[in-house]
Amino acid sequence: MASIKDVAAAAGVSVATVSRVLNDHPSVSDDARARVLAAVETLGYRPNAVARSLRTDQTHTLGLVISDVMNPYFTELARSVEEEARALGYSVIIGNADERPDLQDHHVRNLLDRRIDGLLVSPTDGGSPLMLDAVRAGTPMVFVDRWIPGVDVPVVRSDGQAAVRDLVAHLHGLGHRRLAIIAGPAATTTGRERVEAFRTALAAYGLGLPEAYVGQGDFQAESGRRVTEGFLDLPEPPEVVFAADNLMALGALDAVRARGLRVPDDIALAAFDDIPWFVHTDPPITAIAQPTGELGRAAVRALVDRIEGRPPESVTLPARLVVRRSCGESPARNRSQS
Amino acid sequence: MASIKDVAAAAGVSVATVSRVLNDHPSVSDDARARVLAAVETLGYRPNAVARSLRTDQTHTLGLVISDVMNPYFTELARSVEEEARALGYSVIIGNADERPDLQDHHVRNLLDRRIDGLLVSPTDGGSPLMLDAVRAGTPMVFVDRWIPGVDVPVVRSDGQAAVRDLVAHLHGLGHRRLAIIAGPAATTTGRERVEAFRTALAAYGLGLPEAYVGQGDFQAESGRRVTEGFLDLPEPPEVVFAADNLMALGALDAVRARGLRVPDDIALAAFDDIPWFVHTDPPITAIAQPTGELGRAAVRALVDRIEGRPPESVTLPARLVVRRSCGESPARNRSQS
DNA sequence: GTCGTCGATGTAAACGATTCCACGAGGAGG
DNA sequence: CCTCCTCGTGGAATCGTTTACATCGACGAC
């Protein structure tokens, strides 16, 4: 592969001059510039990003460590992150932690070794020493979706409180009184917050959230199935199951179906995180939608601000309720349809 | 960040010795090794992968350029690729081409500039000069899922011929005679092959595939919707729509619903590429499933073989039909259920 | 006419690793 | 006792860039 030396030789100038035209430094004659450009063209020269990074100590690369690529929410997040990063002149390397702290650490270490310029992470747990050290060492970092309390890192996330309140109002209006939740891991902020928001919203209607109605999931489909089976086995099963993410909702749907029960007739179902597929499930699932794309873009902007020396901003965007049919027909719809 | 020099100083040895310890070269005394290891520990030293890559001319990184991350098929592929690569000591950088040749080129160029050790690609088009040049220049490359004919690169893919035959048999058995297909872009092998397999299978039943029953899609949901609307507007609409990928099937489902029609009663639907969500759609969708995980793993193995000097192997794995309810109830099921 | 400035260029030193080569000590073999 | 190997080690070159510094000619101002 042709190097800068070859170009210099072909153009009859020094490597410094070649470098200057490539980085369009002002101080180079038109003549030299033309000869260099011609040489670059004929040799098909492309600068070696590895060497360049070594010298400049910048890779123009962002790391993104997410908890689960197979979750459409994170896929969409990853996509918007890459788009915004590309627009700002950065590449992104994605690490999939699969909700496993050890894998998360593996990726963080790998990305740090590659000297990425900054790290976007949606932490799977409370933060390993490795990650905390990286923050302390000054690695530009931004948390997205989930975060770690007490760590001084900007957070870009969405606030579901209002939407959860709307959801509970919707459920209450439909006559449901026994509401259960499939929670995410307590080690994650989203895992805890969604339960709290739910509990608070219930309280506003004088409803409680008994221990038995809080199932412990791990944001994966299988746990949704397991927890839902537990709910169904209760002497007094809930009338509604609210899954704290879309995958667990899918598992819950499976469990309900496996018993030969139907949604929403026998039990209602709602989920946090809306995805395109929810329109097409049987029945379409009522969900709380995050502004995922905007979240990804804002996270990248915050990180790049931090990297380039501008003060980064934490951002919180509201989520919103999208009503479909999985919790029962609303009176208005019923009237118009039946 | 501590460099190898700092470690050498702290351990009272030369950088050469530190390097030897780190790459466990045999010729280093136990004493020196212990001191170096201790210094590494206290300094929290991690070798700079950028510098190492520059010197050794290897990045231990694979590039993966896929056509669309939001497509669950490719997401799963990406995941299995990363897993296998990790097992073999490689990282992977994913580039999302979004079915756009220009974006594909952008990512290929970017990955080449970063001097990745090898490239896995699922080409969006017939191959840009850039990609062809890279092959000619000797960049280790493997095509996965889709490929470019006439280019000497190993291909890892699945063969859907038999499964398409099974599908047509299934449809024919259900009494369907007017079968239409939403094709993928003609620039892709999968786009062309699936139509041909379908046409061949139909011929075996004495059925033809009229021009009007071949809609041109682009593997994205929106095109599925558009094409299906076209089918529905025909004086004699098809009884079955076979979508050449899962996203277009989703679009087709939308279009059918938007007309107030029902699947499978008014029109049957089948798709190439099975995904977990198809179990939960209304109705569950009959699809042709590829062994996606195995495809990803085989592709990585082939690429790594090529990189490490072993002869790489092309691999073709069979796809299989998964019958669900979107094409109508099979007689057997009907009998047992009603 | 001289001096200072400025623009265009080249030389060479980094960046952080790996690795070839040389060197000295110590042991084995004659 | 000398020679030759082996083993552990350090020095220094190298990978492909960027960039500080030196150089040199031309030109404008006095």
XYZ file of C-alpha atoms (C1' of nucleotides) in Angstrom:
736
model
C 0.000 0.000 0.000
C 1.393 3.367 -1.017
C 2.618 5.574 1.795
C 3.172 9.273 2.060
C 6.796 8.751 1.081
C 5.803 7.268 -2.233
C 3.573 10.215 -2.895
C 6.364 12.610 -1.960
C 8.767 10.863 -4.312
C 6.246 10.804 -7.158
C 5.451 14.474 -6.719
C 9.070 15.488 -6.232
C 8.466 17.132 -2.884
C 9.105 16.251 0.746
C 6.690 14.293 2.895
C 6.052 17.444 4.897
C 4.664 19.143 1.847
C 2.468 16.174 1.037
C 1.156 16.204 4.558
C 0.481 19.899 4.279
C -1.598 19.621 1.151
C -3.520 16.701 2.597
C -4.406 18.667 5.702
C -4.868 21.766 3.655
C -2.348 23.877 5.391
C -2.338 27.363 3.797
C 1.366 27.614 3.178
C 1.882 25.535 0.048
C 2.235 26.718 -3.521
C -0.378 25.982 -6.127
C 2.209 24.206 -8.173
C 3.228 21.844 -5.389
C -0.360 21.236 -4.426
C -1.256 20.245 -7.954
C 1.680 17.853 -8.263
C 0.872 16.216 -4.931
C -2.789 15.830 -5.759
C -1.876 14.261 -9.070
C 0.475 11.817 -7.383
C -2.167 10.935 -4.814
C -4.571 10.226 -7.610
C -2.311 8.029 -9.697
C -1.030 6.068 -6.728
C -4.479 5.718 -5.219
C -2.964 6.881 -1.983
C -5.041 6.920 1.179
C -3.566 8.166 4.442
C -3.010 5.507 7.066
C -5.440 6.313 9.849
C -3.462 4.233 12.308
C -0.287 6.245 11.854
C -2.193 9.462 11.873
C -3.906 8.549 15.127
C -0.647 7.631 16.749
C 0.832 10.965 15.888
C -2.125 13.201 16.633
C -3.494 11.240 19.538
C -6.983 11.366 18.099
C -8.859 8.591 16.400
C -11.988 10.485 15.415
C -13.829 7.482 16.716
C -16.512 7.148 19.334
C -17.214 3.985 21.291
C -20.792 2.959 21.959
C -21.407 0.265 24.514
C -25.002 -0.843 24.615
C -26.723 -3.465 26.652
C -28.308 -5.500 23.897
C -28.113 -5.108 20.132
C -30.979 -7.472 19.522
C -33.321 -5.100 21.312
C -34.841 -2.884 18.603
C -34.693 0.076 20.945
C -30.923 -0.138 21.124
C -30.611 -0.910 17.459
C -32.391 2.294 16.654
C -30.275 4.144 19.174
C -27.118 2.769 17.593
C -28.289 3.802 14.187
C -28.998 7.381 15.162
C -25.719 7.584 17.027
C -23.813 6.487 13.977
C -25.662 8.946 11.771
C -25.027 11.943 13.943
C -21.427 10.925 14.532
C -20.834 10.600 10.812
C -22.307 14.045 10.264
C -19.818 15.408 12.775
C -16.868 13.608 11.247
C -16.611 10.680 13.633
C -16.917 6.941 13.239
C -18.409 4.728 15.873
C -17.466 1.315 17.153
C -20.301 -0.567 18.789
C -19.831 -2.985 21.657
C -22.681 -5.251 22.624
C -22.722 -6.047 26.325
C -25.677 -8.408 26.162
C -26.650 -7.255 29.664
C -23.487 -8.879 31.001
C -21.152 -6.766 33.118
C -18.131 -8.851 32.132
C -18.825 -8.351 28.435
C -19.403 -4.683 29.054
C -15.992 -4.468 30.646
C -14.450 -6.367 27.793
C -15.747 -3.817 25.329
C -14.865 -0.809 27.405
C -11.325 -2.105 27.765
C -11.066 -2.860 24.097
C -12.318 0.588 23.133
C -10.014 2.293 25.574
C -7.058 0.326 24.218
C -7.942 1.552 20.767
C -7.811 5.079 22.105
C -11.264 6.101 21.004
C -11.865 9.808 21.501
C -14.923 9.300 23.666
C -17.305 6.747 25.046
C -21.072 6.525 24.974
C -22.411 3.979 27.381
C -25.695 2.610 28.543
C -24.458 0.819 31.642
C -25.600 -2.701 32.415
C -24.664 -2.380 36.050
C -23.565 0.036 38.722
C -20.234 0.654 37.109
C -17.128 -1.483 37.195
C -13.848 -0.146 38.591
C -12.606 -0.073 35.018
C -15.290 2.332 33.893
C -15.004 4.469 36.991
C -11.239 4.667 36.528
C -11.710 5.710 32.937
C -13.950 8.559 34.032
C -11.462 9.593 36.675
C -8.667 9.454 34.134
C -10.578 11.980 32.073
C -11.919 9.845 29.246
C -14.729 11.824 27.654
C -17.882 9.898 28.439
C -21.630 10.330 28.198
C -24.302 8.033 29.543
C -27.266 7.382 27.352
C -30.605 5.878 28.387
C -29.248 4.416 31.603
C -26.749 6.053 33.910
C -24.782 5.579 37.084
C -25.736 7.878 39.953
C -22.935 9.717 41.665
C -20.642 9.643 38.675
C -19.898 13.003 37.129
C -20.797 12.254 33.540
C -23.436 13.956 31.389
C -26.597 11.903 30.959
C -28.846 11.851 27.930
C -32.058 10.036 28.647
C -35.772 10.245 28.482
C -38.103 10.786 31.377
C -41.014 8.395 31.454
C -42.742 9.665 34.585
C -45.431 11.626 32.837
C -46.015 8.886 30.310
C -46.289 6.263 33.034
C -48.813 8.513 34.753
C -50.777 8.691 31.515
C -50.579 4.949 31.180
C -51.921 4.354 34.667
C -54.704 6.863 34.019
C -55.547 4.986 30.838
C -55.577 1.641 32.658
C -57.584 2.996 35.550
C -60.072 4.499 33.138
C -60.476 1.086 31.569
C -61.451 -0.235 34.964
C -58.259 -2.096 35.808
C -57.321 -2.110 39.482
C -54.814 -4.910 39.962
C -51.713 -3.783 38.116
C -48.416 -5.641 38.052
C -45.009 -4.781 36.661
C -42.135 -6.771 35.238
C -39.179 -4.777 36.447
C -35.737 -4.482 34.922
C -32.553 -5.274 36.846
C -32.225 -3.213 40.004
C -28.623 -2.488 39.037
C -29.833 -0.264 36.197
C -31.426 3.120 36.610
C -34.119 2.359 34.095
C -34.814 -0.854 35.976
C -35.480 1.031 39.206
C -37.032 4.217 37.869
C -39.778 2.599 35.920
C -40.976 0.687 38.961
C -40.904 3.846 41.026
C -42.752 5.871 38.437
C -45.355 3.127 38.252
C -45.727 2.942 42.003
C -46.074 6.697 42.303
C -48.646 6.860 39.543
C -50.651 4.075 41.153
C -50.584 5.859 44.482
C -52.238 8.861 42.863
C -55.231 6.591 42.258
C -55.108 5.138 45.730
C -53.759 1.903 44.307
C -50.882 -0.007 45.864
C -48.197 -2.128 44.277
C -47.970 -5.295 46.355
C -44.687 -7.181 46.469
C -46.238 -10.074 44.577
C -47.046 -7.784 41.689
C -43.453 -6.766 41.160
C -41.621 -9.398 39.154
C -37.884 -9.283 38.711
C -36.852 -9.425 35.064
C -33.589 -8.771 33.274
C -34.767 -6.956 30.148
C -34.689 -10.179 28.131
C -37.713 -11.972 26.674
C -37.220 -15.141 28.668
C -37.493 -13.328 31.993
C -40.734 -11.715 30.860
C -42.162 -15.133 30.224
C -41.035 -16.503 33.569
C -42.330 -13.581 35.585
C -45.659 -13.585 33.775
C -46.117 -17.256 34.505
C -45.553 -16.416 38.147
C -48.231 -13.732 37.982
C -50.656 -16.105 36.343
C -50.088 -18.658 39.087
C -51.052 -16.204 41.796
C -54.334 -16.884 43.632
C -55.390 -13.469 42.478
C -53.551 -12.713 39.230
C -53.154 -9.092 38.083
C -55.464 -7.634 35.464
C -52.627 -5.819 33.775
C -48.976 -6.595 33.231
C -46.685 -3.674 32.489
C -43.327 -4.785 31.099
C -40.404 -2.447 31.664
C -39.059 -3.086 28.180
C -40.210 -4.431 24.844
C -38.440 -7.782 24.963
C -39.976 -8.718 28.299
C -43.374 -7.727 26.892
C -42.800 -10.212 24.122
C -42.021 -12.905 26.681
C -45.131 -11.974 28.606
C -47.208 -12.309 25.458
C -45.751 -15.762 24.945
C -46.595 -16.824 28.477
C -50.161 -15.597 28.179
C -50.636 -17.360 24.857
C -49.104 -20.556 26.180
C -51.892 -20.723 28.760
C -54.471 -20.283 26.072
C -55.420 -16.895 27.467
C -55.970 -13.815 25.381
C -54.786 -10.233 25.499
C -56.536 -7.998 26.435
C -59.649 -10.037 27.283
C -58.052 -12.177 29.942
C -55.155 -9.954 30.876
C -53.962 -6.586 29.629
C -50.408 -5.848 28.569
C -48.380 -2.683 28.177
C -44.706 -2.057 27.601
C -42.011 0.514 28.021
C -40.240 1.264 24.712
C -42.274 1.372 21.578
C -41.085 -0.361 18.442
C -42.451 -0.668 14.920
C -43.452 -4.301 15.491
C -45.878 -3.421 18.248
C -48.260 -2.118 15.612
C -48.428 -5.564 14.105
C -48.581 -7.876 17.078
C -51.803 -9.557 18.047
C -53.126 -7.397 19.575
C -51.201 -4.187 18.870
C -49.412 -3.293 22.065
C -49.879 -0.136 24.066
C -46.463 1.257 24.829
C -44.477 4.188 26.083
C -42.399 5.606 23.265
C -39.054 7.247 23.783
C -37.701 9.770 21.283
C -34.945 7.294 20.520
C -33.426 8.973 17.508
C -33.266 12.331 19.208
C -31.712 10.687 22.245
C -28.930 9.179 20.169
C -28.229 12.424 18.384
C -28.208 14.470 21.563
C -25.855 11.984 23.188
C -23.400 12.261 20.326
C -23.562 16.039 20.389
C -22.871 16.077 24.115
C -19.949 13.722 23.746
C -18.430 15.594 20.843
C -18.840 18.846 22.753
C -16.914 17.325 25.607
C -14.219 15.976 23.283
C -13.761 19.242 21.480
C -13.550 21.262 24.642
C -17.018 22.712 24.816
C -19.118 22.192 27.923
C -21.352 19.142 27.423
C -24.994 19.241 28.398
C -27.130 16.608 30.037
C -30.421 16.208 28.231
C -33.731 14.777 29.352
C -36.507 14.334 26.833
C -40.072 13.304 27.605
C -41.466 9.911 26.608
C -45.080 9.610 25.574
C -47.854 7.093 25.775
C -49.027 5.371 22.609
C -52.387 3.710 23.180
C -53.192 0.596 21.177
C -55.443 -2.311 21.938
C -53.537 -4.517 24.361
C -55.150 -3.027 27.447
C -58.703 -3.187 26.198
C -60.803 -0.896 24.060
C -61.259 2.597 25.301
C -64.955 3.610 25.641
C -64.658 5.992 22.713
C -63.311 3.344 20.379
C -65.814 0.816 21.610
C -68.657 3.097 20.814
C -67.529 3.826 17.324
C -66.691 0.242 16.521
C -69.445 -1.782 18.085
C -1.686 7.616 29.962
C 1.265 5.463 30.923
C 3.384 4.204 28.042
C 5.764 1.333 27.737
C 8.614 3.687 28.625
C 7.083 4.495 31.982
C 6.744 0.814 32.704
C 10.339 0.206 31.685
C 11.536 2.995 33.952
C 9.456 1.782 36.877
C 10.693 -1.764 36.471
C 14.274 -0.744 35.862
C 14.519 -2.522 32.525
C 14.502 -1.490 28.881
C 11.391 -1.108 26.800
C 12.469 -4.147 24.822
C 12.212 -6.284 27.918
C 8.802 -4.895 28.770
C 7.625 -5.660 25.301
C 8.975 -9.183 25.600
C 7.170 -9.780 28.851
C 3.913 -8.483 27.399
C 4.131 -10.675 24.331
C 5.412 -13.524 26.414
C 8.594 -14.054 24.581
C 10.483 -16.982 26.168
C 13.777 -15.241 26.649
C 13.227 -13.148 29.755
C 14.267 -13.907 33.326
C 11.716 -14.620 36.012
C 13.052 -11.720 37.979
C 12.608 -9.212 35.181
C 9.218 -10.593 34.333
C 8.023 -10.168 37.900
C 9.272 -6.595 38.101
C 7.642 -5.671 34.802
C 4.350 -7.240 35.758
C 4.402 -5.371 39.055
C 5.077 -2.086 37.287
C 2.278 -2.755 34.812
C -0.056 -3.367 37.698
C 0.780 -0.278 39.717
C 0.768 2.018 36.695
C -2.403 0.508 35.330
C -0.609 0.241 32.024
C -2.437 -0.925 28.921
C -0.633 -1.241 25.614
C -1.614 1.289 22.999
C -3.361 -0.683 20.296
C -2.785 2.101 17.783
C 0.981 2.018 18.155
C 1.012 -1.733 18.143
C -1.019 -1.831 14.945
C 1.267 0.624 13.228
C 4.283 -1.478 13.999
C 2.867 -4.926 13.369
C 0.602 -3.976 10.519
C -2.284 -5.869 12.064
C -5.282 -4.428 13.826
C -6.968 -7.654 14.889
C -10.113 -6.036 13.672
C -12.671 -7.152 11.141
C -14.962 -4.816 9.247
C -18.570 -5.785 8.678
C -20.570 -3.809 6.160
C -24.221 -4.699 6.193
C -27.112 -3.354 4.238
C -29.438 -2.390 7.050
C -28.947 -2.608 10.801
C -32.609 -2.038 11.529
C -33.433 -5.285 9.793
C -33.541 -7.966 12.506
C -31.939 -10.444 10.155
C -28.821 -8.329 9.858
C -28.851 -7.476 13.520
C -28.702 -11.129 14.350
C -26.019 -11.652 11.755
C -23.967 -8.840 13.240
C -24.330 -10.299 16.663
C -23.146 -13.737 15.695
C -20.280 -12.251 13.714
C -19.113 -10.296 16.723
C -19.369 -13.348 18.970
C -17.348 -15.602 16.753
C -14.798 -12.889 16.062
C -14.362 -12.267 19.758
C -13.831 -15.972 20.316
C -11.064 -15.882 17.718
C -9.407 -12.805 19.173
C -10.764 -10.197 16.805
C -12.941 -7.137 17.252
C -15.445 -6.026 14.680
C -16.422 -2.618 13.401
C -19.866 -2.485 11.866
C -20.798 -0.201 9.021
C -24.438 0.289 8.143
C -24.996 0.919 4.454
C -28.731 1.429 4.720
C -29.081 -0.089 1.257
C -27.245 2.923 -0.172
C -24.219 2.282 -2.377
C -22.671 5.631 -1.460
C -22.906 4.873 2.237
C -21.531 1.419 1.611
C -18.542 2.980 -0.081
C -18.105 5.409 2.744
C -17.831 2.579 5.212
C -15.584 0.432 3.091
C -13.239 3.361 2.622
C -13.294 4.181 6.300
C -12.562 0.588 7.271
C -9.776 0.301 4.736
C -8.220 3.512 6.028
C -8.258 2.030 9.496
C -6.358 -0.914 8.139
C -8.758 -3.580 9.324
C -7.388 -7.072 8.807
C -10.338 -8.214 6.754
C -13.729 -7.265 5.457
C -17.066 -9.012 5.637
C -19.605 -7.548 3.294
C -23.148 -8.073 2.241
C -23.108 -5.922 -0.876
C -25.916 -3.492 -1.579
C -25.064 -3.317 -5.235
C -22.975 -4.838 -7.979
C -19.732 -3.646 -6.462
C -18.182 -0.222 -6.630
C -14.724 0.298 -8.133
C -13.521 0.908 -4.596
C -14.552 -2.527 -3.411
C -13.302 -4.221 -6.528
C -9.960 -2.462 -6.186
C -9.710 -3.581 -2.595
C -10.196 -7.181 -3.643
C -7.617 -6.803 -6.372
C -5.208 -5.239 -3.923
C -5.487 -8.351 -1.835
C -7.646 -7.195 1.069
C -8.985 -10.324 2.717
C -12.693 -10.292 2.056
C -15.678 -12.596 2.411
C -19.196 -12.012 1.158
C -22.014 -12.953 3.444
C -25.670 -13.400 2.506
C -25.342 -11.478 -0.730
C -22.438 -11.606 -3.123
C -21.090 -10.232 -6.351
C -20.813 -12.714 -9.205
C -17.526 -12.867 -11.002
C -15.510 -11.613 -8.095
C -13.103 -14.091 -6.607
C -14.145 -13.878 -2.992
C -15.473 -16.677 -0.777
C -19.223 -16.523 -0.217
C -21.093 -17.610 2.880
C -24.790 -17.703 2.280
C -27.875 -19.778 2.537
C -29.685 -21.454 -0.266
C -33.415 -20.888 -0.229
C -34.328 -22.902 -3.324
C -35.601 -25.962 -1.504
C -37.437 -23.888 1.061
C -39.097 -21.794 -1.634
C -40.159 -25.034 -3.306
C -41.647 -26.159 -0.002
C -43.407 -22.848 0.351
C -44.959 -23.050 -3.076
C -46.048 -26.617 -2.360
C -47.644 -25.412 0.845
C -49.438 -22.588 -0.939
C -50.558 -24.786 -3.777
C -51.849 -27.310 -1.284
C -53.900 -24.575 0.307
C -55.527 -23.984 -3.055
C -53.742 -20.757 -3.974
C -53.056 -20.300 -7.664
C -52.350 -16.607 -8.199
C -49.049 -15.988 -6.451
C -47.165 -12.696 -6.482
C -43.753 -11.676 -5.198
C -42.272 -8.482 -3.861
C -38.736 -8.690 -5.173
C -35.594 -7.167 -3.744
C -33.328 -4.876 -5.771
C -32.083 -6.499 -8.945
C -28.597 -5.273 -8.088
C -28.397 -7.779 -5.252
C -28.047 -11.496 -5.647
C -30.683 -12.213 -3.027
C -32.976 -9.816 -4.860
C -32.673 -11.801 -8.079
C -32.325 -15.321 -6.728
C -35.467 -15.338 -4.690
C -37.563 -14.332 -7.673
C -35.942 -17.018 -9.789
C -36.420 -19.694 -7.152
C -40.043 -18.672 -6.869
C -40.586 -18.726 -10.596
C -38.961 -22.132 -10.921
C -41.018 -23.573 -8.090
C -44.210 -22.219 -9.609
C -43.352 -23.745 -12.952
C -43.202 -27.161 -11.291
C -46.904 -26.731 -10.581
C -47.679 -25.431 -14.017
C -48.093 -21.953 -12.641
C -46.646 -18.868 -14.251
C -45.356 -15.654 -12.747
C -46.864 -12.821 -14.801
C -45.020 -9.536 -14.995
C -47.787 -7.818 -13.027
C -47.202 -10.180 -10.146
C -43.575 -9.207 -9.730
C -43.292 -5.990 -7.772
C -40.024 -4.182 -7.433
C -39.096 -3.491 -3.815
C -35.903 -2.372 -2.143
C -35.869 -4.506 1.008
C -37.416 -1.700 3.053
C -40.885 -1.684 4.609
C -42.148 1.271 2.622
C -41.538 -0.444 -0.693
C -43.472 -3.483 0.532
C -46.427 -1.282 1.226
C -46.254 0.449 -2.122
C -45.928 -2.735 -4.132
C -48.742 -4.422 -2.236
C -51.045 -1.511 -2.918
C -50.228 -1.975 -6.573
C -51.148 -5.654 -6.362
C -54.401 -4.828 -4.621
C -55.291 -2.343 -7.354
C -54.941 -4.974 -10.046
C -58.176 -6.072 -11.787
C -57.305 -9.579 -10.613
C -55.223 -9.251 -7.442
C -53.021 -12.155 -6.342
C -54.172 -14.584 -3.672
C -50.745 -14.672 -2.089
C -47.986 -12.138 -1.646
C -44.513 -13.454 -0.993
C -42.156 -10.773 0.302
C -38.460 -11.286 -0.368
C -37.530 -10.019 3.073
C -39.119 -9.429 6.449
C -39.317 -5.649 6.307
C -41.208 -5.657 3.032
C -43.574 -8.237 4.532
C -44.279 -5.786 7.302
C -45.057 -3.101 4.746
C -47.307 -5.509 2.907
C -49.171 -6.263 6.112
C -49.685 -2.533 6.605
C -51.051 -2.091 3.118
C -53.476 -4.964 3.501
C -54.686 -3.650 6.845
C -55.053 -0.143 5.510
C -57.603 -1.449 3.023
C -59.546 -3.119 5.780
C -58.643 -6.524 4.374
C -57.495 -9.457 6.453
C -54.630 -11.923 6.271
C -55.006 -14.722 5.378
C -58.756 -14.601 4.641
C -58.560 -11.948 1.940
C -54.962 -12.381 0.925
C -52.172 -14.663 2.107
C -48.703 -13.467 3.054
C -45.323 -15.151 3.361
C -41.828 -13.795 3.826
C -38.215 -14.625 3.295
C -36.204 -14.331 6.536
C -37.808 -15.442 9.730
C -37.585 -13.310 12.842
C -38.834 -13.711 16.410
C -41.547 -11.120 15.893
C -43.278 -13.141 13.213
C -44.586 -15.449 15.914
C -46.452 -12.556 17.430
C -47.862 -10.691 14.493
C -51.499 -10.903 13.612
C -51.576 -13.447 12.117
C -48.258 -15.204 12.756
C -46.349 -15.091 9.497
C -45.187 -18.057 7.485
C -41.561 -17.506 6.611
C -38.380 -19.018 5.283
C -35.788 -19.159 8.011
C -32.084 -18.861 7.392
C -29.565 -20.312 9.812
C -28.440 -16.762 10.511
C -26.183 -17.388 13.479
C -24.376 -20.200 11.738
C -23.972 -18.022 8.659
C -22.293 -15.297 10.673
C -19.982 -17.707 12.408
C -19.006 -19.466 9.205
C -18.310 -16.150 7.525
C -15.977 -15.105 10.309
C -14.181 -18.423 10.221
C -13.685 -18.129 6.480
C -12.370 -14.601 6.773
C -10.017 -15.408 9.611
C -8.754 -18.424 7.687
C -7.977 -16.141 4.795
C -6.282 -13.588 7.045
C -4.164 -16.137 8.800
C -3.047 -17.786 5.615
C -5.271 -20.826 5.547
C -7.428 -21.483 2.497
C -10.896 -20.009 3.093
C -13.995 -21.970 2.242
C -17.230 -20.829 0.677
C -20.210 -22.157 2.597
C -23.814 -22.647 1.568
C -26.352 -23.672 4.185
C -29.965 -24.611 3.535
C -32.876 -22.406 4.613
C -36.095 -23.990 5.775
C -39.782 -23.237 5.656
C -41.582 -22.341 8.871
C -45.321 -22.629 8.425
C -47.555 -20.360 10.466
C -51.027 -19.017 9.794
C -50.583 -16.177 7.337
C -51.305 -18.293 4.301
C -54.401 -19.963 5.651
C -54.966 -22.998 7.808
C -53.607 -26.223 6.524
C -56.266 -28.954 6.266
C -54.689 -30.890 9.135
C -54.779 -27.928 11.460
C -58.294 -27.056 10.384
C -59.512 -30.486 11.219
C -57.936 -30.569 14.629
C -59.017 -27.079 15.563
C -62.524 -26.710 14.247
C 21.491 49.105 0.137
C 20.097 46.848 4.190
C 17.050 44.783 7.150
C 12.952 42.522 8.439
C 9.078 39.824 7.083
C 6.784 36.458 4.915
C 5.810 32.437 2.176
C 7.267 27.928 0.596
C 9.840 24.222 1.557
C 12.714 20.612 3.719
C 14.878 18.142 7.863
C 14.165 15.736 11.651
C 11.939 14.606 15.974
C 8.354 12.852 17.847
C 4.039 9.333 18.789
C 4.311 4.021 21.313
C 5.027 -0.028 20.256
C 7.991 -4.465 18.102
C 12.062 -6.645 16.770
C 16.744 -7.200 14.724
C 21.221 -7.066 16.221
C 24.991 -6.772 19.345
C 26.896 -7.626 23.697
C 28.324 -9.682 28.048
C 28.105 -13.314 31.347
C 28.120 -17.939 32.390
C 28.360 -22.807 31.379
C 29.765 -26.774 28.704
C 33.079 -29.164 26.069
C 37.465 -29.781 24.199
C 42.409 -22.451 29.584
C 40.265 -21.262 25.426
C 36.235 -21.467 22.463
C 31.640 -21.614 21.465
C 26.689 -21.486 22.714
C 22.956 -19.965 25.044
C 20.447 -16.793 27.533
C 19.034 -12.398 29.082
C 19.288 -7.863 28.007
C 19.629 -3.191 25.935
C 20.240 -0.065 21.870
C 18.299 1.523 18.000
C 15.686 1.200 13.709
C 11.244 1.019 12.124
C 6.066 1.532 11.031
C 3.457 6.308 8.533
C 2.194 10.318 9.959
C 2.350 15.483 11.821
C 4.660 19.512 13.029
C 8.306 22.542 15.255
C 12.148 24.530 13.519
C 15.547 25.922 10.165
C 16.469 27.652 5.687
C 16.228 30.335 1.736
C 14.684 33.551 -1.614
C 11.868 37.465 -2.687
C 9.965 41.642 -1.657
C 8.652 46.000 0.738
C 10.029 49.737 3.671
C 13.177 52.753 5.286
